[in-house]
Coordinates of C-alpha atoms in Angstrom, one line a residue:
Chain A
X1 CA 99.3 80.0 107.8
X2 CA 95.6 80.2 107.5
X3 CA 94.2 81.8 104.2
X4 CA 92.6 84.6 106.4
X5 CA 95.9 85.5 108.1
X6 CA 96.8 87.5 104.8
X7 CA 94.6 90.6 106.2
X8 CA 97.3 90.5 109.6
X9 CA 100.2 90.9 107.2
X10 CA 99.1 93.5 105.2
X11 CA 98.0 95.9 108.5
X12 CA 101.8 97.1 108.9
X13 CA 101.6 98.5 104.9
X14 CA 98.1 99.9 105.7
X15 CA 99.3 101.8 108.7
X16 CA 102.2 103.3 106.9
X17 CA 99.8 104.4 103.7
X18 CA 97.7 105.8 106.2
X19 CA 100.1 107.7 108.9
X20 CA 102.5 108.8 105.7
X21 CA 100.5 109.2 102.5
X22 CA 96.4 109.5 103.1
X23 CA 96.4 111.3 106.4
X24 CA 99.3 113.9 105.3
X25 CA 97.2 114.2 101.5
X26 CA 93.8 114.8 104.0
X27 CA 95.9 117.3 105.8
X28 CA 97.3 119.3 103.1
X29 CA 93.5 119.4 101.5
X30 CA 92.5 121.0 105.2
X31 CA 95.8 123.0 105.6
X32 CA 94.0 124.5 101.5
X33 CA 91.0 125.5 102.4
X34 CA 91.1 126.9 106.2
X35 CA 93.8 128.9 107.2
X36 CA 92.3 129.3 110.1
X37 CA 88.4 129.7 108.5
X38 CA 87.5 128.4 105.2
X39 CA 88.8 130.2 102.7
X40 CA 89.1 129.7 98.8
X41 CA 91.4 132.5 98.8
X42 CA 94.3 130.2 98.3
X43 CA 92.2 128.6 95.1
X44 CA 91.4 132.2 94.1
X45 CA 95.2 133.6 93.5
X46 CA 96.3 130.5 91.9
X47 CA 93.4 130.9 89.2
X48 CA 93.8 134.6 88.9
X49 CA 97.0 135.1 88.9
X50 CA 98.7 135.2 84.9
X51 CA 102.2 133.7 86.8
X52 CA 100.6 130.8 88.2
X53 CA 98.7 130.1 85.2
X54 CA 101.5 130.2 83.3
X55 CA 103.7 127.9 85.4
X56 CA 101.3 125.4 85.3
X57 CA 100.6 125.4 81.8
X58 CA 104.2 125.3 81.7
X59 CA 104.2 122.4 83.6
X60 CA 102.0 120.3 81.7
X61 CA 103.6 121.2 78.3
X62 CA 107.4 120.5 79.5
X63 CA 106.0 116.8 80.7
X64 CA 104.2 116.3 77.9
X65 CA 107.5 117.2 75.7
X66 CA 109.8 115.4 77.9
X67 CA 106.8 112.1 77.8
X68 CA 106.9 111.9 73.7
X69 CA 110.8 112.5 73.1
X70 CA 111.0 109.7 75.6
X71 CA 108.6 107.5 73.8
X72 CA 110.1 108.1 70.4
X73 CA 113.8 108.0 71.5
X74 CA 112.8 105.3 73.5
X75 CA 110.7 102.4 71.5
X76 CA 113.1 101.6 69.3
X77 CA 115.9 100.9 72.1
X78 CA 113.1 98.7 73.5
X79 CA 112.6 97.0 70.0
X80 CA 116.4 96.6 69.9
X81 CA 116.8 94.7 72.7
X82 CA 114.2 92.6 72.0
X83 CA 115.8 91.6 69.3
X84 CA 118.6 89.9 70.8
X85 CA 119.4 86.3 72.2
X86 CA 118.4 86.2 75.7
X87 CA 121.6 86.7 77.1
X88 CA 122.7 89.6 75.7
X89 CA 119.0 91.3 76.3
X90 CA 119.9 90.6 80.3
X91 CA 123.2 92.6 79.5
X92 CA 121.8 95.3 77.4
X93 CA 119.3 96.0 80.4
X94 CA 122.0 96.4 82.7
X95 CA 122.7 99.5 80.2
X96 CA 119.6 100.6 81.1
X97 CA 118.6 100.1 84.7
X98 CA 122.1 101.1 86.3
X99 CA 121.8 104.8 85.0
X100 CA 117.7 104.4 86.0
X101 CA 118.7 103.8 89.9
X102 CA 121.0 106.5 89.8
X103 CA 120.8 109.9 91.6
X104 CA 118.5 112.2 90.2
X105 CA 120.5 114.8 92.1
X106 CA 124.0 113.3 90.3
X107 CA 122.4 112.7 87.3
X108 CA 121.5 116.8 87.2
X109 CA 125.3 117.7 88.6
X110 CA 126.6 115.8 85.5
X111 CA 124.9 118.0 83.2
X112 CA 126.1 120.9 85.2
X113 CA 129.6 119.4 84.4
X114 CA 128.8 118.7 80.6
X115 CA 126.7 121.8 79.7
X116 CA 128.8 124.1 81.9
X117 CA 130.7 127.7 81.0
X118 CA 133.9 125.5 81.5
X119 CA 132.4 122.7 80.7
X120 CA 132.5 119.4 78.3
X121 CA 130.6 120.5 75.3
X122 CA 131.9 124.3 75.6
X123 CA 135.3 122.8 75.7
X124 CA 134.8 120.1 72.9
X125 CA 132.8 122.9 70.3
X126 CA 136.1 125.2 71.2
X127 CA 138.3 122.6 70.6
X128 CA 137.4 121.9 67.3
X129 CA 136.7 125.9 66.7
X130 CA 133.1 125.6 66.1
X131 CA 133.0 128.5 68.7
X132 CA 135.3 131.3 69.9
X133 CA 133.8 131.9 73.2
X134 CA 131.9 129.4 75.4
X135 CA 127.9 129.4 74.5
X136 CA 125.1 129.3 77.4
X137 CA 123.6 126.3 77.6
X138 CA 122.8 125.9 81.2
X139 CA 119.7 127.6 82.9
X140 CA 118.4 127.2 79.7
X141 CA 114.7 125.3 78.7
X142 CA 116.6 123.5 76.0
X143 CA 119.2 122.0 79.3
X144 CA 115.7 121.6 81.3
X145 CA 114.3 119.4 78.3
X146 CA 117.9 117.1 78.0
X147 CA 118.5 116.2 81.3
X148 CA 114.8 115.5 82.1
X149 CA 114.5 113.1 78.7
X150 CA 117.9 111.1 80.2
X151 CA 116.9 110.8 83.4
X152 CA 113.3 109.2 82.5
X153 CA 114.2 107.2 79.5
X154 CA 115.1 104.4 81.0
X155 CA 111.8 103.8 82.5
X156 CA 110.0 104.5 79.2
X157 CA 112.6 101.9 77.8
X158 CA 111.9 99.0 80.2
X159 CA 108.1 99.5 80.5
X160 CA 108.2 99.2 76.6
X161 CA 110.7 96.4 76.8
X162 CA 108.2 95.0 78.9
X163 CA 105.0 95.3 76.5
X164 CA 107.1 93.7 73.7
X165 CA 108.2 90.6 75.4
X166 CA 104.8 89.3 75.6
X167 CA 104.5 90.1 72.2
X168 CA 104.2 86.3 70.2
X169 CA 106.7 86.9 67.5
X170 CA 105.5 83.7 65.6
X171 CA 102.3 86.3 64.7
X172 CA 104.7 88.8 62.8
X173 CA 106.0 85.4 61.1
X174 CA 102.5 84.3 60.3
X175 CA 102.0 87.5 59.1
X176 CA 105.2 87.2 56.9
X177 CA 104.0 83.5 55.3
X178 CA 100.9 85.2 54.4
X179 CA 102.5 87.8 52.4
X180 CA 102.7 90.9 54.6
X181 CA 105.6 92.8 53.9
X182 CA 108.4 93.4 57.1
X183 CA 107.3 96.5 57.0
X184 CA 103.5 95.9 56.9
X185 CA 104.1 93.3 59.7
X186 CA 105.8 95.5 62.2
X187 CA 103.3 98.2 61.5
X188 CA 100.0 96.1 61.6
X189 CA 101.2 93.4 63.9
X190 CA 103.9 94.5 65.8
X191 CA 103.2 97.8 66.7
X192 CA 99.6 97.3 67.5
X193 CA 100.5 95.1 70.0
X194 CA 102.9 96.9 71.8
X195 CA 100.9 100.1 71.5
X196 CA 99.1 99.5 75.0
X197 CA 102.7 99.1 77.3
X198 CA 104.1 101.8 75.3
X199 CA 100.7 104.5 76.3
X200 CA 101.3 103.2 80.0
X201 CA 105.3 104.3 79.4
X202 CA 104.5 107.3 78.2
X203 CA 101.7 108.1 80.9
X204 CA 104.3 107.4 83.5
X205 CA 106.9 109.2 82.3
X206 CA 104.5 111.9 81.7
X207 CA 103.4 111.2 86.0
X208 CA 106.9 111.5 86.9
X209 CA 107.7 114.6 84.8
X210 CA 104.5 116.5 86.5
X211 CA 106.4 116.4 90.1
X212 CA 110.2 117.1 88.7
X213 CA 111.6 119.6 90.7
X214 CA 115.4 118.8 91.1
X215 CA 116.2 119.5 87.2
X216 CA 114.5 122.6 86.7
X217 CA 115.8 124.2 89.4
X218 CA 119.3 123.7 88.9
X219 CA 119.4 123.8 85.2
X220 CA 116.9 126.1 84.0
X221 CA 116.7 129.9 84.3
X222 CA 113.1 131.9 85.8
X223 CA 111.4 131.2 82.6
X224 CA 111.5 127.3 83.7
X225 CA 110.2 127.1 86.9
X226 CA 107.9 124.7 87.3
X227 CA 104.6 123.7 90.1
X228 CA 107.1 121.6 92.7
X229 CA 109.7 124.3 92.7
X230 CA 107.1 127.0 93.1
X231 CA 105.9 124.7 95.8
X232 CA 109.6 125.0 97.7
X233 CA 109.3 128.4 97.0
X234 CA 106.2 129.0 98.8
X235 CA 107.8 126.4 101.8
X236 CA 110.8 128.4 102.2
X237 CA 108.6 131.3 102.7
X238 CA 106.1 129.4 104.9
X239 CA 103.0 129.9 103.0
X240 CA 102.0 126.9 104.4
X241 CA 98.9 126.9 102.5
X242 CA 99.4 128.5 99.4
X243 CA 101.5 125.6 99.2
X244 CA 99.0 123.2 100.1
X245 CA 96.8 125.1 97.3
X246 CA 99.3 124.2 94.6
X247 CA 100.1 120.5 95.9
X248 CA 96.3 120.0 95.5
X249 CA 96.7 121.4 91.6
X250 CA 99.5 119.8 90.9
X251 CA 98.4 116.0 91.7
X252 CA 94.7 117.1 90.1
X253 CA 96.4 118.2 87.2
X254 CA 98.5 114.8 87.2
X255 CA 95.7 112.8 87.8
X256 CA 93.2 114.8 85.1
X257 CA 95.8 114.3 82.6
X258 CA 96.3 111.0 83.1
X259 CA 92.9 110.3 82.2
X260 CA 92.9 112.4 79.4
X261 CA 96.5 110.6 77.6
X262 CA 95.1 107.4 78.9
X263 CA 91.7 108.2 76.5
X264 CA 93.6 109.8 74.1
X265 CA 95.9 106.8 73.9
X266 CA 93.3 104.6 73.9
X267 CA 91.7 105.8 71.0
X268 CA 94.9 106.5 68.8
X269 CA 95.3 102.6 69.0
X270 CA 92.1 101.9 68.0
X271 CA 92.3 104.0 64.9
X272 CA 96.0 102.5 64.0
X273 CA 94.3 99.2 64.4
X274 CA 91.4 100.0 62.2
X275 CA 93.4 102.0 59.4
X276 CA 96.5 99.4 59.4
X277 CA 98.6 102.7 59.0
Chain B
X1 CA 114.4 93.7 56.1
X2 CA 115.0 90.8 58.1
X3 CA 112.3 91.6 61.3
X4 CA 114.0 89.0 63.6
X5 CA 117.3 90.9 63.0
X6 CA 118.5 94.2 64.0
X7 CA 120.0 96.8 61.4
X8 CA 123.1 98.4 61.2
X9 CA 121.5 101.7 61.7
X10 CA 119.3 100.8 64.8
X11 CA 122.4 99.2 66.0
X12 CA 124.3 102.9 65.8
X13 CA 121.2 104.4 67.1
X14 CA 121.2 101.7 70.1
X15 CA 124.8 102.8 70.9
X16 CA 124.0 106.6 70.5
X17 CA 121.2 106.1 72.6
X18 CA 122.9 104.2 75.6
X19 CA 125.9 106.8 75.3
X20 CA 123.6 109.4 76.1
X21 CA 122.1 107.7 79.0
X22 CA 125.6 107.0 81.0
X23 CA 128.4 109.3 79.4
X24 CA 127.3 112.2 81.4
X25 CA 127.3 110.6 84.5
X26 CA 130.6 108.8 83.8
X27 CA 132.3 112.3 82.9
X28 CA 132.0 113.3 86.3
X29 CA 135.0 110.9 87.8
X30 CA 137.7 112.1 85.7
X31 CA 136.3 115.7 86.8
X32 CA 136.3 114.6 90.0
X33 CA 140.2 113.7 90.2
X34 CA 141.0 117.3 88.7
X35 CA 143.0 119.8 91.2
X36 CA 141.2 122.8 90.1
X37 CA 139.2 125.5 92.1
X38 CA 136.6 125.0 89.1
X39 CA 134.6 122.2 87.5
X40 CA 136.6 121.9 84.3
X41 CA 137.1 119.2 81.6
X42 CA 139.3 117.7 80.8
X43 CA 141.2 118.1 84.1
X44 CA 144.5 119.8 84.0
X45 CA 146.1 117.4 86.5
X46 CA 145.3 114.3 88.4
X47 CA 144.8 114.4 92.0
X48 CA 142.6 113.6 95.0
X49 CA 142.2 116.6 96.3
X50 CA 138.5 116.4 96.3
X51 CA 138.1 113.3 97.8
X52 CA 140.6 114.2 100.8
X53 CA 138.7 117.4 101.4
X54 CA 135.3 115.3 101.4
X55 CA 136.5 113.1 104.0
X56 CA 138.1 115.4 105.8
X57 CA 135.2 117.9 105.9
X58 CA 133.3 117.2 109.1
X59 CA 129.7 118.5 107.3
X60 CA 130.5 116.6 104.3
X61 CA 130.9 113.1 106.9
X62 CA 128.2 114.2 109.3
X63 CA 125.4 114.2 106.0
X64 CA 126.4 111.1 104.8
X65 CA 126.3 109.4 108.5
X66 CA 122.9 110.8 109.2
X67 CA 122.0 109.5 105.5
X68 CA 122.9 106.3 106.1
X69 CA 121.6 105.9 109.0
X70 CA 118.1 107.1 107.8
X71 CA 118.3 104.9 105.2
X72 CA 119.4 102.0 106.8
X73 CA 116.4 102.2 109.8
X74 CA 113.9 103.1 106.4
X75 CA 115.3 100.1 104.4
X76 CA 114.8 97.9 107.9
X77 CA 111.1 99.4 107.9
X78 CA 109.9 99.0 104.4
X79 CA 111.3 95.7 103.6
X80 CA 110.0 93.8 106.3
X81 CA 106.5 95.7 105.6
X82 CA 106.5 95.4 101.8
X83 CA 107.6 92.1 102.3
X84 CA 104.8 90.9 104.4
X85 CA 102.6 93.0 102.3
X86 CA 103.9 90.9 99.4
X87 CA 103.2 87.8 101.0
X88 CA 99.4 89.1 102.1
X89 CA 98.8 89.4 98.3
X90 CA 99.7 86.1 97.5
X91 CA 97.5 84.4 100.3
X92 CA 94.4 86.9 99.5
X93 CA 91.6 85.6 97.2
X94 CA 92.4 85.9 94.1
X95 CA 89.6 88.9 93.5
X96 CA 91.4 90.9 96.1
X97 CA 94.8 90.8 95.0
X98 CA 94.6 93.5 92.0
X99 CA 92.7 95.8 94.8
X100 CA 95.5 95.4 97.3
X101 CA 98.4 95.4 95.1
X102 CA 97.3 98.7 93.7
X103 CA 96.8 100.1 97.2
X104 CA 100.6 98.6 98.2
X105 CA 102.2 100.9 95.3
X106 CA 99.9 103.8 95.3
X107 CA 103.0 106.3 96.8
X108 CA 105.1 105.4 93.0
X109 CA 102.0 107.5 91.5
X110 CA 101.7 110.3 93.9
X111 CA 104.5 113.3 93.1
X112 CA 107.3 113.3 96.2
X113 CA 106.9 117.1 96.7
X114 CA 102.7 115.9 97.2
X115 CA 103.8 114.0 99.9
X116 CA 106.5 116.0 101.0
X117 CA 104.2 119.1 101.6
X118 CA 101.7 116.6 103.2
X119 CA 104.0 114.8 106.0
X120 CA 106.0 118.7 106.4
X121 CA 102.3 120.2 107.3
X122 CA 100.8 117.3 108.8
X123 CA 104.3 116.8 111.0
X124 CA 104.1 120.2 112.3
X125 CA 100.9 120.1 113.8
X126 CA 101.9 117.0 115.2
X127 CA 105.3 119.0 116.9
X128 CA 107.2 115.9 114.5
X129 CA 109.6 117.6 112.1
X130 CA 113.2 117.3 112.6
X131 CA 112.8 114.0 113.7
X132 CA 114.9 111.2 111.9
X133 CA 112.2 108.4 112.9
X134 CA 109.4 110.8 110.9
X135 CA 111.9 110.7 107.7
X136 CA 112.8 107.6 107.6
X137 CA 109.3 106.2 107.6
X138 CA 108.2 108.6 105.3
X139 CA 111.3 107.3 103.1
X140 CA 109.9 103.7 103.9
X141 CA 106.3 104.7 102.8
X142 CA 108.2 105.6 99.1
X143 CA 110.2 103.0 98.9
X144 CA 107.5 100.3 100.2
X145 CA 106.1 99.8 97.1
X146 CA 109.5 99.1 94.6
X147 CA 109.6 95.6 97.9
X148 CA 106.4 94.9 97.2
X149 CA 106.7 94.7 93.6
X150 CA 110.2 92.9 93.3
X151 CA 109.3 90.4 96.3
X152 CA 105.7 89.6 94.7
X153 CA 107.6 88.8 90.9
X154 CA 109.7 86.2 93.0
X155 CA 106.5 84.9 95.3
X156 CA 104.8 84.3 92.4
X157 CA 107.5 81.6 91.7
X158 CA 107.4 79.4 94.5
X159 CA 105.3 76.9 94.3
X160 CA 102.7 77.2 97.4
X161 CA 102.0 73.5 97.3
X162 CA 105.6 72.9 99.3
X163 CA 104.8 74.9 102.3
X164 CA 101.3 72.7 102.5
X165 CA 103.3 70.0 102.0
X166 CA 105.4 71.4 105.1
X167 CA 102.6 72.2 107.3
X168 CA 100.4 68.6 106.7
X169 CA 104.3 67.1 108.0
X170 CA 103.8 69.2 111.3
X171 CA 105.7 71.9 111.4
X172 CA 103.6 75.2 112.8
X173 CA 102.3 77.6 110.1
X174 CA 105.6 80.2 111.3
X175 CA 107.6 77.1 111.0
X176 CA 106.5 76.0 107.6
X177 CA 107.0 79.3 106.3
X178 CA 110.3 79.8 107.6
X179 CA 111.8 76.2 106.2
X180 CA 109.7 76.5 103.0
X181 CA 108.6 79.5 101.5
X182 CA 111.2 82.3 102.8
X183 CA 114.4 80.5 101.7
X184 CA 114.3 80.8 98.1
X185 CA 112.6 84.4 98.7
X186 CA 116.1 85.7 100.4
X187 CA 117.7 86.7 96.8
X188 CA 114.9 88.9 95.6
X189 CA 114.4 90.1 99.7
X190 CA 118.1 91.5 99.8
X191 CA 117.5 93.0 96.0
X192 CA 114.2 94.4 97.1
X193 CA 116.2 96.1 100.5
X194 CA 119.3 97.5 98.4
X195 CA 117.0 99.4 95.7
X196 CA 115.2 100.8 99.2
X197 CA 118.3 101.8 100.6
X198 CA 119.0 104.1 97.6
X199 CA 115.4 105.4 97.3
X200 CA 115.9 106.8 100.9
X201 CA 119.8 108.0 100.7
X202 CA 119.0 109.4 97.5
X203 CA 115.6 111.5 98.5
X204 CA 116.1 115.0 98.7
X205 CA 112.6 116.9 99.0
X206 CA 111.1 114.7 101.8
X207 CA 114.5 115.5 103.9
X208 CA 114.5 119.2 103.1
X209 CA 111.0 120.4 103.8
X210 CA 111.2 117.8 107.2
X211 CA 114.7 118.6 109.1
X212 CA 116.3 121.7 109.9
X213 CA 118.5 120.7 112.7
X214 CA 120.4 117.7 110.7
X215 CA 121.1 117.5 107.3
X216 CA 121.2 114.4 104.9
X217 CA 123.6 113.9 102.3
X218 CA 121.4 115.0 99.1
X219 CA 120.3 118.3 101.0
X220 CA 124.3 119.2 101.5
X221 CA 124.7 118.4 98.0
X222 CA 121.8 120.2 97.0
X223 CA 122.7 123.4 99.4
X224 CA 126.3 123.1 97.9
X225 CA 125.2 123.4 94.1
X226 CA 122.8 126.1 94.9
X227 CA 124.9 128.1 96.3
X228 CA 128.1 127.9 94.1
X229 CA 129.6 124.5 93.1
X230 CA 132.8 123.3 94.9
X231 CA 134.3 120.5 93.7
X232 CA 133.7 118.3 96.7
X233 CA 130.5 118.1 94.8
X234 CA 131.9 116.0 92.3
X235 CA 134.1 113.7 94.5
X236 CA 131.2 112.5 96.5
X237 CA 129.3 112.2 92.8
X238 CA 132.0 109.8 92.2
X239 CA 132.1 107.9 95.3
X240 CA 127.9 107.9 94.5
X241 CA 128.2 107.3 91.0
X242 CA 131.0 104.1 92.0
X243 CA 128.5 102.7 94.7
X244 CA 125.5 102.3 93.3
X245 CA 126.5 100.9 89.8
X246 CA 128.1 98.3 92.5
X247 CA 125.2 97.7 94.8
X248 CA 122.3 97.5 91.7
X249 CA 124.1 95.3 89.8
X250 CA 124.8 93.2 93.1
X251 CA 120.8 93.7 93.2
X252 CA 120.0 92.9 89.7
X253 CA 122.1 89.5 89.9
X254 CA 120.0 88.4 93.3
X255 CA 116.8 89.7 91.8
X256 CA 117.5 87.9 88.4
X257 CA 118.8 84.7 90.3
X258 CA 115.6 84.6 92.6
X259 CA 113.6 84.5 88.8
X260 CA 115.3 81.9 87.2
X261 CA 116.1 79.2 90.2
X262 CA 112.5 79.3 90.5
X263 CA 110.9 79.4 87.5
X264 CA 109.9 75.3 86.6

């Protein structure tokens, strides 16, 4: 094939960005803002409204939550693995990436099953007589926050896991001839170096949380509703472009936040590096 | 402290870690063999009650036909794009590669209800909701860039100097490609196709703004936990839960193989 034959091969991809991700993201940006005339109506109510506010900030603080337990629940499992022959790191993984391509709907129903009235944990604490009658645990924030850190550690995990293997680990034993301490070395050598994967973990984790809509609807009560099920909401009632109003806010919002962890991240690194910890 | 080795207590906390990862997905089969009207563990008897009602249940087979068929026409679609998308990248200059790779995976940043809302409002002016062709391409769109990521990892492998060597022999460019470069690709191909099978089967808000006639697989399960949870529910969790530990592992192997038979 000639080198210029690349551009034929990629038109098929192009077409189906186009047809099924820009053209439907120019439409819901026209479906916003005229419905039939231009309007900022749409804008207006979401801005005005204490509910909306609130479910947005809500948003942003559940990913945010759900983005650090991951990281710090996460790294070590990461650091773990690492440390193994090659051969068991391959079977370790599976650990990890079998429950990652899994059902987001199943993964939810099995914390219906385990947090339930009836359920596992009720049954277990009852069993042992920690409790007399069975405690609520589902449609609660606390269910919301569990199930969302399971289903998205994984990726944290791996994109960690990731980072670290580039990682030179004959540094950390340099750093170890020349006196460092195991503790000093993982501190000032190891973790400095990982530090960049693990921010681009915990921004995507953070992504993926934003647009979660499954979990909080089935296991959380009113009081966890978040953007994409207020987004269904509006669908069901066909407020087509109240809907289109909130998709805007909730990819700016992704994309705004982003930018700020991304900084953020940037310069937390920068300071561990300089300080040493 | 030895660095290089792991301690006992990040050894527990690896285990703890991993237990809360999988045990709550792998508590759902012995639910799903109980006889009970209600989700309850552990299960007073075994049967499979569940599972004979799921396959018996005409709605229950009808979603998982129309899902599988979806996904099997999206998997068809975005494999043989990502693939050639993947192999675009690998021919382009080397200053346009980064550029183009980004645009190929763009959709893994963009929230599935975004584009959801976007092909539901775009598809309705168009008169194309309902349609399994506009779902499965819109699944194909999502899943596109997982095939482009998993077949570039192995097309970086293959050493480009054997289809050269192919073409300066005589074989056309098609021909060269086909004897030199697509071979070894097939592992990490197949890999590439089962994870987009899944990403469409699996995909519930794209399905439930766009049909209203049909319904896939995820929207009956979703419609059946909404509205109060039978324990079909839990059978076809299983079957679920069963299948796809099967198929990625099956994917994992090919995708792991395709690595390490090419790498010099």
């Amino acid at each position: 094939m000639s080198a210029r034959s690349y551009l034929w091969l990629f038109l098929p991809a192009l077409a189906l960005l186009l047809l099924f991700i820009l053209a439907p993201a120019a439409d819901l940006l026209r479906a916003s803002m005229f419905d039939p005339d231009f309007t900022t109506e749409h804008f207006a109510r979401l801005v005005t409204r204490g509910v909306y506010i609130d479910v947005m900030l809500r948003t942003i603080r559940v990913s945010l939550i759900v983005a650090v337990c991951c990281t710090i629940i996460g790294y070590p499992i990461a650091y773990f693995i690492n440390l193994q022959p090659r051969s068991r790191q391959t079977i370790l993984l599976f650990l990890i990436l079998i429950p990652m391509w899994m059902s987001i709907l199943i993964r939810t129903f099995a914390w219906i099953v385990v947090l339930g009235r009836d359920g596992l944990l009720n049954e277990a604490l009852a069993a042992v007589g920690l409790i007399d009658e069975p405690v609520r645990m589902l449609f609660t924030s606390g269910a919301v926050l569990a199930a969302m850190v399971q289903i998205l550690l994984p990726i944290q995990i791996l994109t960690c896991y990731a980072a670290m293997t580039e990682i030179d680990f004959d540094l950390i034993r340099a750093a170890r001839v020349l006196g460092a301490k195991p503790r000093q070395a993982l501190m000032r050598v190891f973790l400095p170096l990982s530090l960049d994967g693990t921010i681009t973990g915990l921004v995507i984790v953070f992504m993926l949380s934003m647009g979660f809509f499954i979990t909080p609807a089935l296991l959380g009560g009113r009081q966890d509703t978040m953007i994409a099920n207020l987004i269904e909401f509006q669908v069901q009632r066909l407020n087509w472009s109240f809907a289109a109003a909130l998709g805007l806010v909730l990819l700016l919002l992704t994309i705004v936040m982003i930018v700020l962890l991304r900084g953020l991240g940037r310069m937390a690194a920068r300071r561990i590096l300089k300080a040493g910890l | 402290m030895n660095l290089m080795k792991a301690s006992l207590g990040l050894r527990i906390y690896f285990w703890v870690v991993v237990a809360y990862m999988i045990f709550p997905v792998l508590i759902v089969i012995p639910v799903s063999f109980s006889s009970s009207e209600f989700l309850r563990f552990p299960p007073q008897d075994i049967s499979a009650r569940w599972y004979m009602a799921y396959f018996n249940d005409p709605v229950w087979i009808s979603a998982t036909v129309t899902s599988f068929r979806v996904a099997v026409l999206s998997t068809l679609i975005s494999t043989t794009v990502g693939t050639m998308a993947a192999l675009a990248i690998s021919r382009a200059p080397h200053r346009s590669q980064t550029p183009l790779t980004y645009a190929a995976t763009v959709p893994i940043l963009i929230p599935h209800i975004f584009i959801a809302l976007g092909v539901l409002i775009l598809a309705l002016r168009l008169g194309l909701t309902d349609s399994e062709i506009t779902l499965a391409l819109a699944h194909a769109a999502v899943a596109m860039p997982f095939v482009v990521l998993i077949t570039s990892a192995a097309i970086r492998q293959i050493d480009p100097t054997i289809e050269r060597a192919a073409r300066v022999l005589g074989a056309d460019p098609f021909r060269a490609f086909r004897v030199a470069t697509l071979p070894p690709l097939i592992p990490a191909i197949v890999a590439a196709a089962i994870f987009a099978f899944f990403v469409s089967f699996d995909e519930l808000i794209i399905a439930q703004f766009l049909m209203k006639g049909s319904e896939t697989l995820p929207m009956r399960i979703w419609a059946d936990l909404r509205l109060d949870i039978s324990p079909v529910v839990a059978a076809v969790s299983g079957l679920l839960i069963v299948v796809t530990t099967l198929a990625m592992m099956i994917a994992e192997i090919l995708r792991r193989r395709t690595v390490r038979t090419l790498a010099p």
